[in-house]
Amino acid sequence: MLLLGPDDDVVARLGRVPRRIAVAGVSGAGKTTLARSLGARLGIPYTELDALHHGPAWTPRPAFLDDVRTLVAQDAFVTEWQYTTARPLVLARAEVLVWLDLPTRVTMRQVVTRTVRRSVRREVLWNGNVEPPLWRTWYKAPDENIVRWAWSTRHQYRDLPAVVARDAPDVVVVRLRTRRESAQWLAGLPADAR
């Protein structure tokens, strides 16, 4: 496993533009934002795993893992590296895993801001789901409250390089610790490499 930073040229290290990319990070790290930007920059289809996972009324979709298998069977994809059952499928096909390892103060601010915005604006998310009213959000069980979930899982990727080295040693990991590093690294990639 090769661990790169924001100044490293992933294209030079691979000898080509990566075509199968996953973005890892805790809740609020900006996985979806970066994955969407990566797809647009490189001209690679982006698929949001939350959209595949969440059915109506926040129930997991029975076809979720089949949809993930179909996604990763493609020649090119960008997606998030999340959901315990989906991670091995994504990692087995990824060439690059971008690890957003932002400070807890940043990720918690982002997840709280996002949750409040979605709840107040009643933003429609996946398959018609919306965040519950704020008063209900705070009183949900920890595994159903995204803010409490983000806090309780804020250290879950501490061993990410060791996990990748063990499970997918050919995958290149790019560790980005700030939004500035993310923007810098993204800007260093070639535009639309189709």
XYZ file of C-alpha atoms in Angstrom:
194
model
C 0.000 0.000 0.000
C 1.304 3.409 -0.980
C 0.360 6.371 1.256
C 0.425 9.746 -0.506
C -0.216 13.285 0.646
C -1.628 16.409 -0.982
C 1.652 17.287 -2.729
C 2.110 13.850 -4.262
C 1.213 13.246 -7.897
C -1.084 10.230 -7.897
C -1.106 10.134 -11.708
C 2.701 9.883 -11.844
C 2.727 7.231 -9.110
C 0.111 5.091 -10.891
C 1.453 5.821 -14.358
C -2.070 6.791 -15.464
C -5.128 8.731 -14.364
C -7.064 6.674 -11.803
C -10.454 5.476 -13.026
C -11.823 3.753 -9.891
C -11.794 6.042 -6.866
C -13.376 5.846 -3.421
C -13.477 8.633 -0.834
C -13.265 7.718 2.870
C -13.856 9.817 5.961
C -16.046 10.168 8.995
C -19.494 11.760 8.815
C -19.141 15.423 7.960
C -15.687 15.091 6.381
C -16.967 16.061 2.938
C -16.856 12.678 1.195
C -19.799 13.358 -1.079
C -18.623 16.848 -1.994
C -15.115 15.666 -2.895
C -16.352 12.532 -4.692
C -18.744 14.605 -6.807
C -15.939 17.071 -7.615
C -13.562 14.228 -8.512
C -16.093 12.741 -10.887
C -16.671 16.091 -12.580
C -12.964 16.908 -12.860
C -11.943 13.525 -14.262
C -15.072 12.877 -16.332
C -15.849 9.730 -14.348
C -19.383 8.738 -13.274
C -20.104 9.519 -9.622
C -22.576 7.422 -7.637
C -23.670 8.375 -4.133
C -23.813 5.300 -1.902
C -26.425 6.894 0.372
C -28.780 7.033 -2.625
C -28.276 3.305 -3.189
C -28.667 2.443 0.501
C -31.649 4.475 1.737
C -35.104 3.433 0.633
C -38.338 5.232 1.534
C -38.781 5.929 5.263
C -35.009 5.511 5.737
C -35.229 1.735 5.327
C -32.213 0.005 3.769
C -32.910 -1.040 0.195
C -32.791 -4.835 -0.288
C -30.923 -4.372 -3.600
C -28.185 -2.245 -1.989
C -25.301 -4.722 -2.201
C -26.317 -5.874 -5.674
C -26.311 -2.221 -6.758
C -22.850 -1.750 -5.219
C -21.579 -4.822 -7.072
C -22.941 -3.399 -10.332
C -21.324 -0.039 -9.567
C -17.858 -1.401 -8.842
C -17.956 -3.738 -11.864
C -17.777 -0.653 -14.089
C -14.503 0.378 -15.719
C -14.696 3.786 -14.034
C -16.439 5.043 -10.908
C -16.178 7.522 -8.060
C -18.077 6.833 -4.852
C -17.829 7.045 -1.083
C -16.208 4.303 0.985
C -18.885 3.742 3.609
C -21.299 1.135 4.936
C -19.582 -1.837 6.555
C -21.128 -4.312 4.116
C -20.168 -2.283 1.037
C -16.609 -1.292 1.972
C -14.973 -4.603 0.999
C -16.713 -4.566 -2.395
C -15.598 -1.018 -3.141
C -12.052 -1.526 -1.844
C -11.583 -4.689 -3.897
C -12.063 -2.687 -7.123
C -10.712 0.759 -6.198
C -7.356 1.965 -7.478
C -7.248 4.992 -5.191
C -8.801 5.606 -1.778
C -8.848 9.286 -0.861
C -8.891 9.597 2.922
C -10.368 12.831 4.269
C -8.742 12.896 7.705
C -9.982 16.270 8.910
C -9.889 17.444 12.548
C -12.914 16.524 14.680
C -13.802 20.205 15.225
C -14.159 20.610 11.449
C -16.169 17.448 10.796
C -18.503 18.060 13.721
C -19.129 21.655 12.627
C -19.870 20.423 9.102
C -22.203 17.616 10.184
C -24.136 19.887 12.586
C -24.435 22.643 9.963
C -25.569 20.169 7.305
C -28.103 18.515 9.620
C -29.607 21.836 10.721
C -29.773 23.112 7.107
C -31.437 19.927 5.863
C -33.925 19.884 8.727
C -34.877 23.574 8.556
C -35.165 23.594 4.762
C -36.867 20.177 4.715
C -34.455 19.138 1.964
C -35.514 15.994 0.153
C -32.670 13.506 0.257
C -32.726 9.949 -1.071
C -35.965 8.316 -2.169
C -38.106 11.065 -0.667
C -36.503 11.031 2.793
C -36.072 14.249 4.762
C -34.260 15.003 8.004
C -36.733 15.033 10.895
C -37.517 18.295 12.698
C -34.595 19.404 14.854
C -36.320 18.631 18.136
C -36.790 15.015 16.993
C -33.249 14.769 15.666
C -31.686 15.394 19.069
C -33.826 12.803 20.878
C -33.301 9.869 18.534
C -31.242 6.845 19.543
C -27.480 7.376 19.006
C -27.377 5.128 15.944
C -30.281 7.094 14.388
C -29.008 10.578 15.236
C -26.388 11.634 12.688
C -24.739 14.160 15.009
C -24.384 11.678 17.875
C -23.300 9.022 15.356
C -20.628 11.367 13.975
C -19.297 12.002 17.470
C -19.234 8.334 18.477
C -17.484 7.258 15.250
C -15.087 10.213 14.921
C -12.004 7.994 15.363
C -13.087 5.014 13.257
C -10.467 5.512 10.530
C -7.376 5.809 12.716
C -6.132 2.467 11.396
C -7.197 3.002 7.784
C -3.701 2.610 6.252
C -3.206 -0.701 8.091
C -6.631 -1.953 6.976
C -5.913 -1.082 3.341
C -2.410 -2.585 3.541
C -3.936 -5.824 4.827
C -7.067 -6.020 2.652
C -6.062 -4.264 -0.582
C -2.296 -3.692 -0.730
C -2.417 -2.488 -4.352
C -4.721 0.425 -3.521
C -3.057 3.836 -3.276
C -4.228 5.885 -0.276
C -4.168 9.682 -0.505
C -4.457 11.289 2.943
C -5.858 14.825 3.011
C -6.074 16.611 6.380
C -7.691 19.944 5.504
C -10.136 21.370 2.990
C -7.248 23.376 1.551
C -5.253 20.173 0.973
C -8.300 18.617 -0.684
C -8.703 21.585 -3.025
C -4.983 21.610 -3.805
C -4.895 17.892 -4.571
C -8.030 18.056 -6.711
C -6.641 21.021 -8.688
C -3.496 19.000 -9.435
C -5.450 16.296 -11.258
C -5.872 16.504 -15.040
C -9.224 17.863 -16.164
C -11.627 15.395 -17.818
C -9.246 12.566 -18.708
C -11.738 10.630 -20.864
